[in-house]
mmCIF file of C-alpha atoms in Angstrom:
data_model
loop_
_atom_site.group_PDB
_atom_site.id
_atom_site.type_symbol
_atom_site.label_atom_id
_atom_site.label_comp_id
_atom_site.label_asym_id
_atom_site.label_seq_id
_atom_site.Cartn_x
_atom_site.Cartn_y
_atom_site.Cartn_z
ATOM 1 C CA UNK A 283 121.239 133.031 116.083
ATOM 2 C CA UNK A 284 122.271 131.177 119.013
ATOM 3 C CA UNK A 285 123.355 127.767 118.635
ATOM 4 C CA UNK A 286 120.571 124.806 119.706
ATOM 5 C CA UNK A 287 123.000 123.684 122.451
ATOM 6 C CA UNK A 288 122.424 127.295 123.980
ATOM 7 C CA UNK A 289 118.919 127.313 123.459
ATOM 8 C CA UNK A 290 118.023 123.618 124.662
ATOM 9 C CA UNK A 291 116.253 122.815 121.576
ATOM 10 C CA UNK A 292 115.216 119.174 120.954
ATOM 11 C CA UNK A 293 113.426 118.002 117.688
ATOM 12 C CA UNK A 294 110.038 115.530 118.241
ATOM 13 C CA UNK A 295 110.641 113.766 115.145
ATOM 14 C CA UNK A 296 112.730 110.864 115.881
ATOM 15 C CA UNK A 297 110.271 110.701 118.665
ATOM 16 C CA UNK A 298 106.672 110.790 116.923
ATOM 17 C CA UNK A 299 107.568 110.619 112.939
ATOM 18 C CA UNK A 300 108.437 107.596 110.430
ATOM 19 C CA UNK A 301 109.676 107.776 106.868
ATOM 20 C CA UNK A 302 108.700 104.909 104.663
ATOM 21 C CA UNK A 303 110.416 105.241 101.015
ATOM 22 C CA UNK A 304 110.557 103.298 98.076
ATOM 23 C CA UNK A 305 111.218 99.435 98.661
ATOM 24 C CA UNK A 306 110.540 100.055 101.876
ATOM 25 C CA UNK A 307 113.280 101.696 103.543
ATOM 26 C CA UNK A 308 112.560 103.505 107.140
ATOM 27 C CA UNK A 309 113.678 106.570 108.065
ATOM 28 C CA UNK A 310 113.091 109.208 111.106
ATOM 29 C CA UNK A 311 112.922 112.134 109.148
ATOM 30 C CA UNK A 312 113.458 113.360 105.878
ATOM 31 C CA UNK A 313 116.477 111.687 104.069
ATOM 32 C CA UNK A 314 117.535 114.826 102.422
ATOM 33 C CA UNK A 315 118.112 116.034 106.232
ATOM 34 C CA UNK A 316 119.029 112.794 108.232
ATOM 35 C CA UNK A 317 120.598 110.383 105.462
ATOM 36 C CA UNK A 318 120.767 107.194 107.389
ATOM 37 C CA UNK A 319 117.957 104.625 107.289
ATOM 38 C CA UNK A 320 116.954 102.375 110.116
ATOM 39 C CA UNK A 321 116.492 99.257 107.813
ATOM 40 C CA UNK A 322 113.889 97.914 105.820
ATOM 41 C CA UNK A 323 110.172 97.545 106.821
ATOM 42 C CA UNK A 324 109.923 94.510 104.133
ATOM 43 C CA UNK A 325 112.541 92.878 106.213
ATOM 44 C CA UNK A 326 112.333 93.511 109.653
ATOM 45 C CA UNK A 327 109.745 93.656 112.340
ATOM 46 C CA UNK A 328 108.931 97.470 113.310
ATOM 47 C CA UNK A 329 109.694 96.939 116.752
ATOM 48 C CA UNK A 330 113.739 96.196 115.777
ATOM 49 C CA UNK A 331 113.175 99.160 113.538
ATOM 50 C CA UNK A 332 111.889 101.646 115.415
ATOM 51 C CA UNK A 333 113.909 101.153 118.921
ATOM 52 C CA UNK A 334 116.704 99.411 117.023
ATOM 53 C CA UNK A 335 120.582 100.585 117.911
ATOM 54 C CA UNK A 336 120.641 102.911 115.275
ATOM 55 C CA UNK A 337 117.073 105.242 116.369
ATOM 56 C CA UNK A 338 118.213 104.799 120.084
ATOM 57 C CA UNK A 339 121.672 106.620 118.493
ATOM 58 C CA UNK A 340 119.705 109.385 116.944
ATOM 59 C CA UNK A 341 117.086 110.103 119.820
ATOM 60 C CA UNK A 342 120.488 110.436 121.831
ATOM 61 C CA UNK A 343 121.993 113.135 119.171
ATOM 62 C CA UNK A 344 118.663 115.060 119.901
ATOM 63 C CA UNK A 345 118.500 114.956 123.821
ATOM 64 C CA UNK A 346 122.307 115.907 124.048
ATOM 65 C CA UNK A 347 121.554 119.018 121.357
ATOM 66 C CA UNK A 348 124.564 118.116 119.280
ATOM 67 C CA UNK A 349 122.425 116.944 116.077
ATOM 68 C CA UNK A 350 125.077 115.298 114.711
ATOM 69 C CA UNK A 351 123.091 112.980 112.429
ATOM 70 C CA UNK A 352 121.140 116.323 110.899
ATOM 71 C CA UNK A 353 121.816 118.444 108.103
ATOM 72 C CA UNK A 354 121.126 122.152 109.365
ATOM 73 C CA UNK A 355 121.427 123.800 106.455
ATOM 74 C CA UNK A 356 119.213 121.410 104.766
ATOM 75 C CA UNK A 357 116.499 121.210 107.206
ATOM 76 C CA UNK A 358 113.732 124.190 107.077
ATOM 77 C CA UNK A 359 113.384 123.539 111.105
ATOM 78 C CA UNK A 360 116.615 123.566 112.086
ATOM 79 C CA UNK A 361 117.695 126.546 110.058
ATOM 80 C CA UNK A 362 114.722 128.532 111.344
ATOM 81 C CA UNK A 363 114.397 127.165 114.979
ATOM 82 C CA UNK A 364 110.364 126.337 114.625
ATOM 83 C CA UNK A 365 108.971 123.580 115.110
ATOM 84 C CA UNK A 366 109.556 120.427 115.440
ATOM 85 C CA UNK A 367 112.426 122.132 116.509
ATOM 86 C CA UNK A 368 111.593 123.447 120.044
ATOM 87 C CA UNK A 369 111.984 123.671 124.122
ATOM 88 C CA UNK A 370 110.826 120.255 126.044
ATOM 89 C CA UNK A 371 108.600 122.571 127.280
ATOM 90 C CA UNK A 372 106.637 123.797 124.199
ATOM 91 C CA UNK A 373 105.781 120.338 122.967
ATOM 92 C CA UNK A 374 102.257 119.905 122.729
ATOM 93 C CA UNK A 375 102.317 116.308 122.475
ATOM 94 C CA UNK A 376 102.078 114.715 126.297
ATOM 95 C CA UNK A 377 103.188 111.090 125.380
ATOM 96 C CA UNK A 378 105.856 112.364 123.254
ATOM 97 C CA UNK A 379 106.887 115.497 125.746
ATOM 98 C CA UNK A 380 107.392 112.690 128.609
ATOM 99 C CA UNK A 381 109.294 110.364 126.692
ATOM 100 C CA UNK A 382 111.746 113.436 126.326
ATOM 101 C CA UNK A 383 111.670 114.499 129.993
ATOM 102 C CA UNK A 384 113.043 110.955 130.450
ATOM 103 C CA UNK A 385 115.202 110.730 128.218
ATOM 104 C CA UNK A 386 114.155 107.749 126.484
ATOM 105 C CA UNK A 387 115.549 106.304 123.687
ATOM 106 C CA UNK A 388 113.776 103.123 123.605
ATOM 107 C CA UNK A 389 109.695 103.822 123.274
ATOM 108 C CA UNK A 390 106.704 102.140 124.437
ATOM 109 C CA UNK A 391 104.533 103.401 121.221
ATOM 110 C CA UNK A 392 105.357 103.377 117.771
ATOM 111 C CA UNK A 393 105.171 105.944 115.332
ATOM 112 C CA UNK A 394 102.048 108.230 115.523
ATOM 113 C CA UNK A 395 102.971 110.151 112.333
ATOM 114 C CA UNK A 396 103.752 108.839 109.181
ATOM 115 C CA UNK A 397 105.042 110.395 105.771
ATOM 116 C CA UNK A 398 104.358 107.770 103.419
ATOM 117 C CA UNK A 399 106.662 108.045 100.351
ATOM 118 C CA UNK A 400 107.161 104.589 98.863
ATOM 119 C CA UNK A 401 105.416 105.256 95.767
ATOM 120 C CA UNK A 402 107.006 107.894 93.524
ATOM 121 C CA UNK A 403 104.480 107.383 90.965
ATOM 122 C CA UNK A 404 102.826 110.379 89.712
ATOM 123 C CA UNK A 405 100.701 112.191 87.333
ATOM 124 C CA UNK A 406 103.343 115.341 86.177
ATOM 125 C CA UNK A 407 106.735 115.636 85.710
ATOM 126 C CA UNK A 408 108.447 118.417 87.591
ATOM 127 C CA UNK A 409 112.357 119.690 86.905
ATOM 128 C CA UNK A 410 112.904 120.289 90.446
ATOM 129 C CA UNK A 411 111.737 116.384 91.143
ATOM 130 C CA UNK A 412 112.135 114.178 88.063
ATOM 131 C CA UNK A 413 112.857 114.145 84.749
ATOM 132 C CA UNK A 414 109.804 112.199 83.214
ATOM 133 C CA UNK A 415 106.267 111.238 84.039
ATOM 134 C CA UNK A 416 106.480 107.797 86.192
ATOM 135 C CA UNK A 417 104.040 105.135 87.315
ATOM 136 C CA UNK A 418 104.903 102.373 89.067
ATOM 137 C CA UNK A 419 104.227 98.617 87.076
ATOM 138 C CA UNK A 420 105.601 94.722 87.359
ATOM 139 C CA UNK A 421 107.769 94.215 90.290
ATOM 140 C CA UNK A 422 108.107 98.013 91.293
ATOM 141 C CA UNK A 423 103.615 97.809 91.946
ATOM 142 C CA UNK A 424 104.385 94.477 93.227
ATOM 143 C CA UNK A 425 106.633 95.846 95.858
ATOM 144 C CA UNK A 426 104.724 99.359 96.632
ATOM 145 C CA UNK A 427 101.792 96.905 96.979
ATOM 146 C CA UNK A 428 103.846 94.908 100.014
ATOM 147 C CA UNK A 429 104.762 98.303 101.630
ATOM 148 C CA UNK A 430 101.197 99.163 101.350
ATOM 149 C CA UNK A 431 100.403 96.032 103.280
ATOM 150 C CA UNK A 432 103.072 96.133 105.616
ATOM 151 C CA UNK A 433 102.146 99.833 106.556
ATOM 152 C CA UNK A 434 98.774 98.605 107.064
ATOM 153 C CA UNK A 435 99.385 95.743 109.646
ATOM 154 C CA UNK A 436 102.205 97.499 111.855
ATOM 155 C CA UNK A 437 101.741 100.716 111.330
ATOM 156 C CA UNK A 438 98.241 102.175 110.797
ATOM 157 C CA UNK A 439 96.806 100.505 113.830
ATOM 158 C CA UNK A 440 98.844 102.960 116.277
ATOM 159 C CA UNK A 441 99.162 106.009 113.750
ATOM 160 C CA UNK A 442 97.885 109.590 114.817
ATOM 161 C CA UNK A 443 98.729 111.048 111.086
ATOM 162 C CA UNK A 444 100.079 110.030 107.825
ATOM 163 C CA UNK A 445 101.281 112.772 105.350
ATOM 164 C CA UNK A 446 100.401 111.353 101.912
ATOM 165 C CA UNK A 447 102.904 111.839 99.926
ATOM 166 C CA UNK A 448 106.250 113.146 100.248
ATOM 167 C CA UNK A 449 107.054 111.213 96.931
ATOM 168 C CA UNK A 450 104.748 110.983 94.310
ATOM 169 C CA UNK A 451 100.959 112.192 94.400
ATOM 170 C CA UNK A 452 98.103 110.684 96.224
ATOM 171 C CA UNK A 453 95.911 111.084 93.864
ATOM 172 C CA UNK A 454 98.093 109.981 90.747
ATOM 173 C CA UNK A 455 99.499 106.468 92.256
ATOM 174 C CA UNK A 456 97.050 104.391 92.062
ATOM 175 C CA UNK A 457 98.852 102.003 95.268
ATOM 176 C CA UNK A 458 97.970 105.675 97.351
ATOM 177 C CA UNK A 459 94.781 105.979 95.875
ATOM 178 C CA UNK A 460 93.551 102.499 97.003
ATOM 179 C CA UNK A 461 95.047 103.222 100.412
ATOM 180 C CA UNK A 462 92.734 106.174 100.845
ATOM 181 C CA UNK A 463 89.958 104.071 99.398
ATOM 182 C CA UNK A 464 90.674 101.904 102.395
ATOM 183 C CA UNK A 465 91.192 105.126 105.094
ATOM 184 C CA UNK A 466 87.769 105.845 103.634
ATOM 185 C CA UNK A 467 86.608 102.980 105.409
ATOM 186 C CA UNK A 468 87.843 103.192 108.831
ATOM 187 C CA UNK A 469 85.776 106.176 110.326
ATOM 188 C CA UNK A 470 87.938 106.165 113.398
ATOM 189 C CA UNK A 471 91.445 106.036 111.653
ATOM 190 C CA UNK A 472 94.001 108.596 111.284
ATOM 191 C CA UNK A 473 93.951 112.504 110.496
ATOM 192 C CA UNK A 474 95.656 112.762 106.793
ATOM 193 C CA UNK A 475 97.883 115.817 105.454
ATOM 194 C CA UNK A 476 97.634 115.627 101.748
ATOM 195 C CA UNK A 477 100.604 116.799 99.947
ATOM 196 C CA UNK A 478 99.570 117.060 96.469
ATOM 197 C CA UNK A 479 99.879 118.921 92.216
ATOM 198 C CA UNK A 480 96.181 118.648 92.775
ATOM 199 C CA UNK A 481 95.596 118.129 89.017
ATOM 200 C CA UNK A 482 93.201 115.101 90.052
ATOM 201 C CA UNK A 483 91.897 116.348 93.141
ATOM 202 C CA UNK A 484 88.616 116.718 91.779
ATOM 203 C CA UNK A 485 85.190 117.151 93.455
ATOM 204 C CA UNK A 486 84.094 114.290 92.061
ATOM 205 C CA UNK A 487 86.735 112.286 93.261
ATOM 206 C CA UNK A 488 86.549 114.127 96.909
ATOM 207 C CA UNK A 489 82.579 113.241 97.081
ATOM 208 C CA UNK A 490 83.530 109.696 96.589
ATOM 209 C CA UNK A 491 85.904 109.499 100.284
ATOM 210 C CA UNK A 492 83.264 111.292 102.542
ATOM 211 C CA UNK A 493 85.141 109.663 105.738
ATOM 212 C CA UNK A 494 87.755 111.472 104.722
ATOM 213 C CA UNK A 495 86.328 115.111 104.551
ATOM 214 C CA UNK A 496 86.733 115.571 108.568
ATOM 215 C CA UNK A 497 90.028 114.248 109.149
ATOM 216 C CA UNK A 498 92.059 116.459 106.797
ATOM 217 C CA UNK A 499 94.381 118.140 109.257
ATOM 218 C CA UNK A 500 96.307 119.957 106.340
ATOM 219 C CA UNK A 501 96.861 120.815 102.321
ATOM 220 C CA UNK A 502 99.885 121.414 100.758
ATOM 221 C CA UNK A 503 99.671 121.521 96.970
ATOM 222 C CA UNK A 504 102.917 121.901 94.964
ATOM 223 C CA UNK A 505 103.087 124.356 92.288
ATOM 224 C CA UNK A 506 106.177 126.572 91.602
ATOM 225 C CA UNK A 507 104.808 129.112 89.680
ATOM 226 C CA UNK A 508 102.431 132.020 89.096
ATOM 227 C CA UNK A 509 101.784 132.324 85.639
ATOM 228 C CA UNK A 510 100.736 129.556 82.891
ATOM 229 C CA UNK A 511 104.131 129.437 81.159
ATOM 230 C CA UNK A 512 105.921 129.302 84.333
ATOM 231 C CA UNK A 513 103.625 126.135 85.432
ATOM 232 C CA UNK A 514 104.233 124.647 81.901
ATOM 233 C CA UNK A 515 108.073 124.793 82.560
ATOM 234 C CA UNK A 516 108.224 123.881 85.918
ATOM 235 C CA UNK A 517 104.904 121.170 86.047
ATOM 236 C CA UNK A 518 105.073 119.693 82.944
ATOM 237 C CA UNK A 519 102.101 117.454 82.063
ATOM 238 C CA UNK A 520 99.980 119.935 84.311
ATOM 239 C CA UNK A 521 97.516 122.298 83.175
ATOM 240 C CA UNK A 522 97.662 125.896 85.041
ATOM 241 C CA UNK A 523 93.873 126.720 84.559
ATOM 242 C CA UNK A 524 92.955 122.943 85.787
ATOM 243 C CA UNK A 525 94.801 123.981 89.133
ATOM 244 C CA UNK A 526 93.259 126.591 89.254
ATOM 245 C CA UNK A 527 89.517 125.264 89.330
ATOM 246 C CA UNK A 528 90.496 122.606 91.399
ATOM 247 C CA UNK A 529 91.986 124.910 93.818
ATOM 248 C CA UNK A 530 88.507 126.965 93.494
ATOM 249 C CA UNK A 531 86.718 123.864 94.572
ATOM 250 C CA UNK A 532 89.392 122.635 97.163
ATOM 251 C CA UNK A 533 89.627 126.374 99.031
ATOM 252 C CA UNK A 534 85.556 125.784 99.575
ATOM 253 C CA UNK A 535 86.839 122.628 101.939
ATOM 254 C CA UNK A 536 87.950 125.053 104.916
ATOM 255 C CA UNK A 537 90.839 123.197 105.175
ATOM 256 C CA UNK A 538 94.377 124.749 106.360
ATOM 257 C CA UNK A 539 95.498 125.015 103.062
ATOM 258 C CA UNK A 540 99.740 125.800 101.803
ATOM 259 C CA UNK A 541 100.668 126.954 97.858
ATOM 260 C CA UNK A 542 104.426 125.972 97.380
ATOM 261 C CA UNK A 543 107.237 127.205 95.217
ATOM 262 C CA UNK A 544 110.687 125.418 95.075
ATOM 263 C CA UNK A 545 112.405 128.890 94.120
ATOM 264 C CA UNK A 546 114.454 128.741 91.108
ATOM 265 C CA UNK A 547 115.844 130.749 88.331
ATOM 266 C CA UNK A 548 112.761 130.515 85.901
ATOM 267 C CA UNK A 549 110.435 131.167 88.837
ATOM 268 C CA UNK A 550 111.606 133.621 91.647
ATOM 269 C CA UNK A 551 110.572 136.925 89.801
ATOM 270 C CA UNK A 552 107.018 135.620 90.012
ATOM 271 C CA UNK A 553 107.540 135.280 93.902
ATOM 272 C CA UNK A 554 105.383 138.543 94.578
ATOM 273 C CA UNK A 555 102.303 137.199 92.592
ATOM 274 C CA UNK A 556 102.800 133.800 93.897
ATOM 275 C CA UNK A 557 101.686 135.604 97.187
ATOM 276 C CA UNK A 558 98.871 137.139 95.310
ATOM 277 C CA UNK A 559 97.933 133.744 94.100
ATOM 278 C CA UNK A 560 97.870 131.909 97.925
ATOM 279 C CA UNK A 561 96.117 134.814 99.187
ATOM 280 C CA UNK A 562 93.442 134.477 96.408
ATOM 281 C CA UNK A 563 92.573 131.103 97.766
ATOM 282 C CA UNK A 564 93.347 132.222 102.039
ATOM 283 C CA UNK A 565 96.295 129.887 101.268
ATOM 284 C CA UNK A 566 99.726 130.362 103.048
ATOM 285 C CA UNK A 567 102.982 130.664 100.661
ATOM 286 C CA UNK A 568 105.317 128.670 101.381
ATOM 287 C CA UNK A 569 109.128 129.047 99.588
ATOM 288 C CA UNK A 570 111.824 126.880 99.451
ATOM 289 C CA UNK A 571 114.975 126.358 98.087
ATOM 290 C CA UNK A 572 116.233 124.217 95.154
ATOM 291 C CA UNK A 573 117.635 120.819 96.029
ATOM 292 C CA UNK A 574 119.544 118.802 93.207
ATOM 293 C CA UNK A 575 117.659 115.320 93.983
ATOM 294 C CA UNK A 576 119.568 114.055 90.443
ATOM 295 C CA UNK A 577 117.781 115.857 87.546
ATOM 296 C CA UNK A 578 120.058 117.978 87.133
ATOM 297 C CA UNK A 579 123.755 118.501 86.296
ATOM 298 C CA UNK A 580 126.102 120.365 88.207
ATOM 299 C CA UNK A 581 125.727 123.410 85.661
ATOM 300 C CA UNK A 582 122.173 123.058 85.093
ATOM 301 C CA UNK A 583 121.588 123.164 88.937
ATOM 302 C CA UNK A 584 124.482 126.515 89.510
ATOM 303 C CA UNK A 585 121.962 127.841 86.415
ATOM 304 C CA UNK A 586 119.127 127.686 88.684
ATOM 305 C CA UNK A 587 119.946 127.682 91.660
ATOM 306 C CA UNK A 588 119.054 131.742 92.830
ATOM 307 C CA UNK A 589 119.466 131.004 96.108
ATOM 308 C CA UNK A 590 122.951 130.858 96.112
ATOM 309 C CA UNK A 591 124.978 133.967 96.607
ATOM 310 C CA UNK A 592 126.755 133.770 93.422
ATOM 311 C CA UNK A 593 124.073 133.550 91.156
ATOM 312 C CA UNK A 594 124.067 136.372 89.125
ATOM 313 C CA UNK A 595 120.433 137.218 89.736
ATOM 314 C CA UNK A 596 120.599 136.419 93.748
ATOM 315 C CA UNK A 597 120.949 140.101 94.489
ATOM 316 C CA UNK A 598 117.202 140.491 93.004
ATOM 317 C CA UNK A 599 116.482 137.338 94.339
ATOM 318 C CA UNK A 600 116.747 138.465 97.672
ATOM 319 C CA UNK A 601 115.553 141.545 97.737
ATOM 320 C CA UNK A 602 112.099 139.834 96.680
ATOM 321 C CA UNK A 603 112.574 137.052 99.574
ATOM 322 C CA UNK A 604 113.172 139.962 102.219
ATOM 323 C CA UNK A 605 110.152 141.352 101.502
ATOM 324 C CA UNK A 606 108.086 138.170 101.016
ATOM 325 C CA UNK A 607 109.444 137.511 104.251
ATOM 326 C CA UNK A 608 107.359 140.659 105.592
ATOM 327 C CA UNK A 609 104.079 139.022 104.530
ATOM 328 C CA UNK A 610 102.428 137.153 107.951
ATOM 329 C CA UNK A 611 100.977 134.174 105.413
ATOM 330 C CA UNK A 612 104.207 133.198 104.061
ATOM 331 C CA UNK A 613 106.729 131.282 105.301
ATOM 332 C CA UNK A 614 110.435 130.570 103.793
ATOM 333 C CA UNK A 615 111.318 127.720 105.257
ATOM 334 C CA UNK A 616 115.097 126.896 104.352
ATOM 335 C CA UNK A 617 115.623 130.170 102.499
ATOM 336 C CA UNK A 618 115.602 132.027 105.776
ATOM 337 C CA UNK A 619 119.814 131.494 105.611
ATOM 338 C CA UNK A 620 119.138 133.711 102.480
ATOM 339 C CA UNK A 621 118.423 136.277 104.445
ATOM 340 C CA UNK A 622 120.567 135.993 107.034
ATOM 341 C CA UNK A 623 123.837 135.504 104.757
ATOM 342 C CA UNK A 624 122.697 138.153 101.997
#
């Protein structure tokens, strides 16, 4: 694959996208991918944030192709070249596509799409995420409660899309939960992209956010396994045959709807009926690879980690991935260096 330099790939998301994470750090992509943080919305303006020295720096490492500031290998766009990794020319976005023709590091708009992850609080507790159940309480709620506000005042008002939530569960924090309760007010406001377990996405609780129904631009619901006993291993606090029903109800929706599997050594033989499963529900399969985020410890994550080419099951491994590749609903993200590198 030819290098991005070559190519004349830029990426849009230092251009359109905000990261806000817990205590209210800023970033302009995912951390796991682009590690340094702009600041603090809890303690600056998002003006000084957002065309601050440090985003002008990174819109530059984009326009001159180097990516210096990105992890490659990390990053499921760079790695596989797709977007928001693109030509000038492809993006779709007009205010965002000029602001690249001119090179501009300093913008006139602020961030049209947000990722809000300040509230890790959640309903299940996954091995590829956390170690235990968490919900947010005393100064922790009193500070995702601030973000919330924050968010509210600067950001929403100019805000295109929010992904809800790249940390924790929409529907299991109860700071997210009240922020959808207030979405649910604004008929005009932003298209959402839910990024959920699902456990509580009920249709009860859908049929009480009808403003919401129409301006669900995407699903993604996490669940790294096929079976029952996989889920109970992998989602613990999570009941399989719950998901399932939800994800009867939620596949009625018509929404564009993504089944994820962090792939992992308890999981990856199940990778074929995981495709079963998304197709059941016209759902695209999505795969990606383990990331050690701190549950684990060195050996426990080498233990798990199949992806890596001297696991002693990554042989099987990848001949599954090579031929869930073949499948036109699925997508493998970062694993797509699996393939490349045997």
């Amino acid at each position: 694959m030819s290098t991005l330099a070559e190519q004349r790939l830029i990426c849009t998301r230092p251009f359109e996208w905000c990261e806000i994470h817990p205590g209210g750090s800023i970033f302009l992509c995912c951390p796991g991918w682009l590690k340094r943080p702009l600041g603090n919305i809890l303690e600056q303006d998002i003006d000084t944030l957002w065309n601050g020295p440090l985003a002008q720096e990174i819109r530059k490492s984009i326009l001159n192709h180097s990516f210096h500031n990105c992890n490659s290998r990390r990053c499921p766009f760079l790695s596989t070249q797709t977007e928001p990794v693109s030509p000038v020319a492809s993006v779709q976005n007009a205010e965002v596509r000029t602001a690249l023709e001119q090179r501009q590091t300093q913008l006139d708009y602020y961030p049209r799409r947000l990722n809000l992850c300040f509230d890790d609080s959640c309903n299940l507790s996954c091995s590829s995420c956390r170690s235990e159940i968490h919900q947010a309480f005393g100064k922790e709620l009193e500070t995702c409660e601030l973000v919330a506000e924050r968010i509210i005042d600067q950001l929403l008002p100019q805000a295109h899309e929010i992904t809800l939530s790249g940390f924790g569960d929409p529907f299991g924090s109860p700071t997210y939960l009240r922020l959808l309760h207030d979405l649910n007010q604004q008929p005009d406001g932003p298209d959402l992209r839910l990024h959920t377990n699902a456990q509580l996405w009920t249709e009860q609780l859908w049929a009480a956010l009808p403003a919401l129904h129409s301006r669900i631009s995407a699903a993604e619901i996490s669940i790294d396994a096929a079976t029952t006993e996989t889920y109970a291993l992998n989602r613990s606090g999570g009941s399989f045959s719950r998901l399932l029903n939800n994800l009867e109800f939620i596949s009625r929706l018509c929404l564009p709807l993504t089944l994820s599997m962090v792939v992992q050594a308890n999981n990856y033989r199940e990778i074929p009926a995981f495709i079963d499963l998304a197709n059941q529900f016209n759902a695209t399969a999505y795969f990606s690879k383990l990331v050690n985020w701190g549950t684990f410890s060195q050996l426990e994550y080498r233990l798990r980690a199949v992806h890596i080419p001297e696991h002693p099951d990554h042989a099987e491994f990848h001949s599954l991935l090579i031929r869930a590749a073949a499948h036109p609903r699925v997508k493998i993200g970062n694993l797509l260096a699996c393939i490349d590198g045997g």
